[in-house]
Amino acid sequence: MLDLAVEYQDYILRGVVYTIAITLISLSMGFTISLVLTAARFLGFKPLRLAAEAYINFFRGTPLLVQILMVFFGLPSIGINLSAFHSAVIAIGLNSGAYQAEILRVAIKGIPEEQMLVARSLGLSEIEIMKGVVIPQAVRNAIPGLTNEAVILLKESSLASVIGVMELTRVGEYMVSATFRALEAYLLIALIYLSLSMIAFRLLKRAEKSLAIPGFE
Ligand code: ARG
């Protein structure tokens, strides 16, 4: 297996870069979308709320693989031509937006309602309550879910291989087609994903700790 790693190191390195790029870009795109969806959900204007719910149901209720295929093969028929990489990032980002909106919803729901009542009775304005009470706690509550989402996206980015993006999984397929050493090649690729996941877990554990309330682990 080591000789495979050495021989294909350039491909592997490029695969790692693509995998990380897809993960980070779609994670941030998803986060931005989730903020918009969350605002639409909580602003109290029904049509907006229904549109946000429809978006979330669509992206959570259909396979990510089909969404990627729709963007890459479907959009050209209405005149939008995207590269495989851009299609993958957009589809995964749109998908993640729906999941991250759910993470934020649960994070906000987790804040005890009495706190708002107390804050209001202390005379804080709605904006002060948002800034001082809701957002800091919602962020803290959302961190474990968002950590999880980062690792999910790292693994789901492998779906980009079906449209030919040269990320890690596609590099594995390429190595297999060139050497027929499938077990070793895919095991090598799996171990690289595992190392990346472990790094992500570590980084995010640290973030979780720095946001933790002293005394509550
Ligand atoms: N394989 C799952 C699907 O096809 C992936 C869902 C993506 N999940 C996520 N948390 N962004 O639906």
PDB file of C-alpha atoms in Angstrom, residues 9-192:
ATOM      1  CA  GLN A   9       1.284  11.052  -4.130  1.00  0.00           C
ATOM      2  CA  ASP A  10       0.649  13.972  -6.489  1.00  0.00           C
ATOM      3  CA  TYR A  11      -2.835  12.730  -7.322  1.00  0.00           C
ATOM      4  CA  ILE A  12      -3.546  12.002  -3.675  1.00  0.00           C
ATOM      5  CA  LEU A  13      -2.408  15.429  -2.575  1.00  0.00           C
ATOM      6  CA  ARG A  14      -4.588  17.055  -5.200  1.00  0.00           C
ATOM      7  CA  GLY A  15      -7.483  14.830  -4.111  1.00  0.00           C
ATOM      8  CA  VAL A  16      -7.030  15.924  -0.506  1.00  0.00           C
ATOM      9  CA  VAL A  17      -7.033  19.586  -1.541  1.00  0.00           C
ATOM     10  CA  TYR A  18     -10.230  19.125  -3.584  1.00  0.00           C
ATOM     11  CA  THR A  19     -11.926  17.196  -0.796  1.00  0.00           C
ATOM     12  CA  ILE A  20     -11.073  19.854   1.777  1.00  0.00           C
ATOM     13  CA  ALA A  21     -12.052  22.656  -0.606  1.00  0.00           C
ATOM     14  CA  ILE A  22     -15.470  21.097  -1.334  1.00  0.00           C
ATOM     15  CA  THR A  23     -16.040  20.548   2.388  1.00  0.00           C
ATOM     16  CA  LEU A  24     -15.089  24.030   3.573  1.00  0.00           C
ATOM     17  CA  ILE A  25     -16.743  25.974   0.756  1.00  0.00           C
ATOM     18  CA  SER A  26     -20.007  24.071   0.956  1.00  0.00           C
ATOM     19  CA  LEU A  27     -19.977  24.256   4.763  1.00  0.00           C
ATOM     20  CA  SER A  28     -19.705  28.061   4.687  1.00  0.00           C
ATOM     21  CA  MET A  29     -22.200  28.364   1.855  1.00  0.00           C
ATOM     22  CA  GLY A  30     -24.573  26.149   3.824  1.00  0.00           C
ATOM     23  CA  PHE A  31     -24.067  28.239   6.942  1.00  0.00           C
ATOM     24  CA  THR A  32     -24.948  31.457   5.113  1.00  0.00           C
ATOM     25  CA  ILE A  33     -28.054  29.819   3.645  1.00  0.00           C
ATOM     26  CA  SER A  34     -29.026  28.474   7.057  1.00  0.00           C
ATOM     27  CA  LEU A  35     -28.958  31.981   8.540  1.00  0.00           C
ATOM     28  CA  VAL A  36     -31.327  33.201   5.828  1.00  0.00           C
ATOM     29  CA  LEU A  37     -33.612  30.189   6.343  1.00  0.00           C
ATOM     30  CA  THR A  38     -33.580  30.697  10.099  1.00  0.00           C
ATOM     31  CA  ALA A  39     -34.463  34.372   9.742  1.00  0.00           C
ATOM     32  CA  ALA A  40     -37.279  33.405   7.338  1.00  0.00           C
ATOM     33  CA  ARG A  41     -38.548  30.865   9.849  1.00  0.00           C
ATOM     34  CA  PHE A  42     -38.538  33.112  12.893  1.00  0.00           C
ATOM     35  CA  LEU A  43     -39.574  36.473  11.453  1.00  0.00           C
ATOM     36  CA  GLY A  44     -43.228  35.552  11.624  1.00  0.00           C
ATOM     37  CA  PHE A  45     -44.193  36.264   7.987  1.00  0.00           C
ATOM     38  CA  LYS A  46     -46.034  33.162   6.871  1.00  0.00           C
ATOM     39  CA  PRO A  47     -45.181  32.984   3.120  1.00  0.00           C
ATOM     40  CA  LEU A  48     -41.484  33.340   3.941  1.00  0.00           C
ATOM     41  CA  ARG A  49     -41.729  30.683   6.603  1.00  0.00           C
ATOM     42  CA  LEU A  50     -43.500  28.289   4.227  1.00  0.00           C
ATOM     43  CA  ALA A  51     -40.880  28.893   1.522  1.00  0.00           C
ATOM     44  CA  ALA A  52     -38.099  28.129   4.009  1.00  0.00           C
ATOM     45  CA  GLU A  53     -39.880  24.937   5.138  1.00  0.00           C
ATOM     46  CA  ALA A  54     -40.356  23.838   1.517  1.00  0.00           C
ATOM     47  CA  TYR A  55     -36.660  24.417   0.808  1.00  0.00           C
ATOM     48  CA  ILE A  56     -35.607  22.453   3.887  1.00  0.00           C
ATOM     49  CA  ASN A  57     -37.983  19.570   3.133  1.00  0.00           C
ATOM     50  CA  PHE A  58     -36.828  19.348  -0.460  1.00  0.00           C
ATOM     51  CA  PHE A  59     -33.128  19.210   0.337  1.00  0.00           C
ATOM     52  CA  ARG A  60     -33.518  16.878   3.315  1.00  0.00           C
ATOM     53  CA  GLY A  61     -36.075  14.684   1.635  1.00  0.00           C
ATOM     54  CA  THR A  62     -34.263  13.901  -1.607  1.00  0.00           C
ATOM     55  CA  PRO A  63     -30.887  12.184  -2.074  1.00  0.00           C
ATOM     56  CA  LEU A  64     -27.832  14.419  -2.242  1.00  0.00           C
ATOM     57  CA  LEU A  65     -26.609  12.314  -5.162  1.00  0.00           C
ATOM     58  CA  VAL A  66     -29.723  13.221  -7.171  1.00  0.00           C
ATOM     59  CA  GLN A  67     -29.263  16.901  -6.247  1.00  0.00           C
ATOM     60  CA  ILE A  68     -25.679  16.826  -7.537  1.00  0.00           C
ATOM     61  CA  LEU A  69     -26.799  15.160 -10.776  1.00  0.00           C
ATOM     62  CA  MET A  70     -29.574  17.745 -11.199  1.00  0.00           C
ATOM     63  CA  VAL A  71     -27.147  20.645 -10.881  1.00  0.00           C
ATOM     64  CA  PHE A  72     -24.475  19.176 -13.134  1.00  0.00           C
ATOM     65  CA  PHE A  73     -26.591  17.539 -15.857  1.00  0.00           C
ATOM     66  CA  GLY A  74     -29.890  19.393 -15.400  1.00  0.00           C
ATOM     67  CA  LEU A  75     -28.916  23.064 -15.258  1.00  0.00           C
ATOM     68  CA  PRO A  76     -27.244  23.129 -18.706  1.00  0.00           C
ATOM     69  CA  SER A  77     -30.681  22.531 -20.265  1.00  0.00           C
ATOM     70  CA  ILE A  78     -31.774  25.926 -18.934  1.00  0.00           C
ATOM     71  CA  GLY A  79     -28.566  27.544 -20.091  1.00  0.00           C
ATOM     72  CA  ILE A  80     -26.528  27.336 -16.874  1.00  0.00           C
ATOM     73  CA  ASN A  81     -23.261  25.523 -17.468  1.00  0.00           C
ATOM     74  CA  LEU A  82     -21.142  24.850 -14.409  1.00  0.00           C
ATOM     75  CA  SER A  83     -17.914  22.900 -14.040  1.00  0.00           C
ATOM     76  CA  ALA A  84     -18.097  19.627 -12.155  1.00  0.00           C
ATOM     77  CA  PHE A  85     -16.353  21.175  -9.158  1.00  0.00           C
ATOM     78  CA  HIS A  86     -18.721  24.156  -9.018  1.00  0.00           C
ATOM     79  CA  SER A  87     -21.757  21.905  -9.445  1.00  0.00           C
ATOM     80  CA  ALA A  88     -20.634  19.707  -6.568  1.00  0.00           C
ATOM     81  CA  VAL A  89     -19.945  22.645  -4.253  1.00  0.00           C
ATOM     82  CA  ILE A  90     -23.271  24.298  -5.071  1.00  0.00           C
ATOM     83  CA  ALA A  91     -25.340  21.134  -4.663  1.00  0.00           C
ATOM     84  CA  ILE A  92     -23.628  20.165  -1.404  1.00  0.00           C
ATOM     85  CA  GLY A  93     -23.815  23.754  -0.113  1.00  0.00           C
ATOM     86  CA  LEU A  94     -27.553  24.023  -0.902  1.00  0.00           C
ATOM     87  CA  ASN A  95     -28.109  20.669   0.771  1.00  0.00           C
ATOM     88  CA  SER A  96     -26.089  21.546   3.846  1.00  0.00           C
ATOM     89  CA  GLY A  97     -28.006  24.820   4.229  1.00  0.00           C
ATOM     90  CA  ALA A  98     -31.150  22.798   4.937  1.00  0.00           C
ATOM     91  CA  TYR A  99     -29.437  20.564   7.506  1.00  0.00           C
ATOM     92  CA  GLN A 100     -27.697  23.489   9.197  1.00  0.00           C
ATOM     93  CA  ALA A 101     -31.013  25.354   9.435  1.00  0.00           C
ATOM     94  CA  GLU A 102     -32.348  22.376  11.399  1.00  0.00           C
ATOM     95  CA  ILE A 103     -29.296  22.484  13.674  1.00  0.00           C
ATOM     96  CA  LEU A 104     -29.946  26.194  14.336  1.00  0.00           C
ATOM     97  CA  ARG A 105     -33.646  25.601  14.953  1.00  0.00           C
ATOM     98  CA  VAL A 106     -32.901  23.014  17.619  1.00  0.00           C
ATOM     99  CA  ALA A 107     -30.177  25.254  19.088  1.00  0.00           C
ATOM    100  CA  ILE A 108     -32.616  28.164  19.442  1.00  0.00           C
ATOM    101  CA  LYS A 109     -35.411  25.922  20.745  1.00  0.00           C
ATOM    102  CA  GLY A 110     -33.014  24.762  23.462  1.00  0.00           C
ATOM    103  CA  ILE A 111     -32.950  28.166  25.118  1.00  0.00           C
ATOM    104  CA  PRO A 112     -35.382  28.168  28.061  1.00  0.00           C
ATOM    105  CA  GLU A 113     -38.320  30.485  27.385  1.00  0.00           C
ATOM    106  CA  GLU A 114     -38.201  31.949  30.901  1.00  0.00           C
ATOM    107  CA  GLN A 115     -34.949  33.660  29.941  1.00  0.00           C
ATOM    108  CA  MET A 116     -36.760  35.788  27.359  1.00  0.00           C
ATOM    109  CA  LEU A 117     -39.453  36.623  29.894  1.00  0.00           C
ATOM    110  CA  VAL A 118     -36.849  37.643  32.454  1.00  0.00           C
ATOM    111  CA  ALA A 119     -34.880  39.642  29.889  1.00  0.00           C
ATOM    112  CA  ARG A 120     -38.076  41.419  28.797  1.00  0.00           C
ATOM    113  CA  SER A 121     -39.123  42.141  32.350  1.00  0.00           C
ATOM    114  CA  LEU A 122     -35.667  43.631  32.952  1.00  0.00           C
ATOM    115  CA  GLY A 123     -36.525  46.045  30.168  1.00  0.00           C
ATOM    116  CA  LEU A 124     -34.139  44.764  27.494  1.00  0.00           C
ATOM    117  CA  SER A 125     -35.188  45.531  23.924  1.00  0.00           C
ATOM    118  CA  GLU A 126     -35.798  42.708  21.425  1.00  0.00           C
ATOM    119  CA  ILE A 127     -32.461  43.495  19.748  1.00  0.00           C
ATOM    120  CA  GLU A 128     -30.614  43.439  23.073  1.00  0.00           C
ATOM    121  CA  ILE A 129     -32.267  40.119  23.902  1.00  0.00           C
ATOM    122  CA  MET A 130     -31.218  38.735  20.507  1.00  0.00           C
ATOM    123  CA  LYS A 131     -27.636  39.931  20.909  1.00  0.00           C
ATOM    124  CA  GLY A 132     -27.122  39.241  24.584  1.00  0.00           C
ATOM    125  CA  VAL A 133     -29.308  36.233  25.324  1.00  0.00           C
ATOM    126  CA  VAL A 134     -30.368  34.298  22.237  1.00  0.00           C
ATOM    127  CA  ILE A 135     -27.393  34.410  19.860  1.00  0.00           C
ATOM    128  CA  PRO A 136     -24.564  33.581  22.324  1.00  0.00           C
ATOM    129  CA  GLN A 137     -26.454  30.554  23.648  1.00  0.00           C
ATOM    130  CA  ALA A 138     -27.693  29.452  20.238  1.00  0.00           C
ATOM    131  CA  VAL A 139     -24.110  29.498  18.925  1.00  0.00           C
ATOM    132  CA  ARG A 140     -22.967  27.419  21.871  1.00  0.00           C
ATOM    133  CA  ASN A 141     -25.840  24.951  21.442  1.00  0.00           C
ATOM    134  CA  ALA A 142     -25.200  24.677  17.708  1.00  0.00           C
ATOM    135  CA  ILE A 143     -21.481  23.859  17.893  1.00  0.00           C
ATOM    136  CA  PRO A 144     -21.787  20.072  18.356  1.00  0.00           C
ATOM    137  CA  GLY A 145     -24.271  19.840  15.467  1.00  0.00           C
ATOM    138  CA  LEU A 146     -22.153  21.980  13.197  1.00  0.00           C
ATOM    139  CA  THR A 147     -19.079  19.901  14.073  1.00  0.00           C
ATOM    140  CA  ASN A 148     -20.962  16.847  13.039  1.00  0.00           C
ATOM    141  CA  GLU A 149     -22.076  18.538   9.821  1.00  0.00           C
ATOM    142  CA  ALA A 150     -18.448  19.359   8.932  1.00  0.00           C
ATOM    143  CA  VAL A 151     -17.475  15.697   9.190  1.00  0.00           C
ATOM    144  CA  ILE A 152     -20.616  14.604   7.302  1.00  0.00           C
ATOM    145  CA  LEU A 153     -19.714  16.957   4.450  1.00  0.00           C
ATOM    146  CA  LEU A 154     -16.126  15.702   4.407  1.00  0.00           C
ATOM    147  CA  LYS A 155     -17.489  12.223   3.741  1.00  0.00           C
ATOM    148  CA  GLU A 156     -20.398  13.253   1.489  1.00  0.00           C
ATOM    149  CA  SER A 157     -17.976  15.189  -0.727  1.00  0.00           C
ATOM    150  CA  SER A 158     -17.053  11.739  -2.073  1.00  0.00           C
ATOM    151  CA  LEU A 159     -20.310  11.903  -4.080  1.00  0.00           C
ATOM    152  CA  ALA A 160     -18.622  14.530  -6.265  1.00  0.00           C
ATOM    153  CA  SER A 161     -16.644  11.637  -7.761  1.00  0.00           C
ATOM    154  CA  VAL A 162     -19.700  10.567  -9.790  1.00  0.00           C
ATOM    155  CA  ILE A 163     -19.522  13.713 -11.901  1.00  0.00           C
ATOM    156  CA  GLY A 164     -15.759  13.387 -12.293  1.00  0.00           C
ATOM    157  CA  VAL A 165     -14.370  15.824  -9.718  1.00  0.00           C
ATOM    158  CA  MET A 166     -10.832  14.630  -8.916  1.00  0.00           C
ATOM    159  CA  GLU A 167     -11.378  14.532  -5.155  1.00  0.00           C
ATOM    160  CA  LEU A 168     -10.102  11.688  -2.954  1.00  0.00           C
ATOM    161  CA  THR A 169     -12.629   9.031  -3.944  1.00  0.00           C
ATOM    162  CA  ARG A 170     -12.178   9.705  -7.663  1.00  0.00           C
ATOM    163  CA  VAL A 171      -8.409   9.504  -7.157  1.00  0.00           C
ATOM    164  CA  GLY A 172      -8.977   6.099  -5.534  1.00  0.00           C
ATOM    165  CA  GLU A 173     -11.000   4.955  -8.553  1.00  0.00           C
ATOM    166  CA  TYR A 174      -8.250   6.203 -10.831  1.00  0.00           C
ATOM    167  CA  MET A 175      -5.612   4.268  -8.876  1.00  0.00           C
ATOM    168  CA  VAL A 176      -7.738   1.121  -9.081  1.00  0.00           C
ATOM    169  CA  SER A 177      -8.243   1.464 -12.824  1.00  0.00           C
ATOM    170  CA  ALA A 178      -4.493   1.865 -13.310  1.00  0.00           C
ATOM    171  CA  THR A 179      -3.279  -0.888 -10.950  1.00  0.00           C
ATOM    172  CA  PHE A 180      -6.278  -3.192 -10.201  1.00  0.00           C
ATOM    173  CA  ARG A 181      -5.201  -3.106  -6.545  1.00  0.00           C
ATOM    174  CA  ALA A 182      -8.672  -2.201  -5.320  1.00  0.00           C
ATOM    175  CA  LEU A 183      -8.457  -3.282  -1.691  1.00  0.00           C
ATOM    176  CA  GLU A 184      -5.221  -1.418  -1.028  1.00  0.00           C
ATOM    177  CA  ALA A 185      -6.181   1.677  -2.983  1.00  0.00           C
ATOM    178  CA  TYR A 186      -9.573   2.114  -1.330  1.00  0.00           C
ATOM    179  CA  LEU A 187      -8.144   1.282   2.088  1.00  0.00           C
ATOM    180  CA  LEU A 188      -5.510   3.962   1.566  1.00  0.00           C
ATOM    181  CA  ILE A 189      -8.199   6.477   0.585  1.00  0.00           C
ATOM    182  CA  ALA A 190     -10.320   5.458   3.587  1.00  0.00           C
ATOM    183  CA  LEU A 191      -7.383   6.012   5.940  1.00  0.00           C
ATOM    184  CA  ILE A 192      -6.852   9.494   4.521  1.00  0.00           C
TER     185      ILE A 192
END
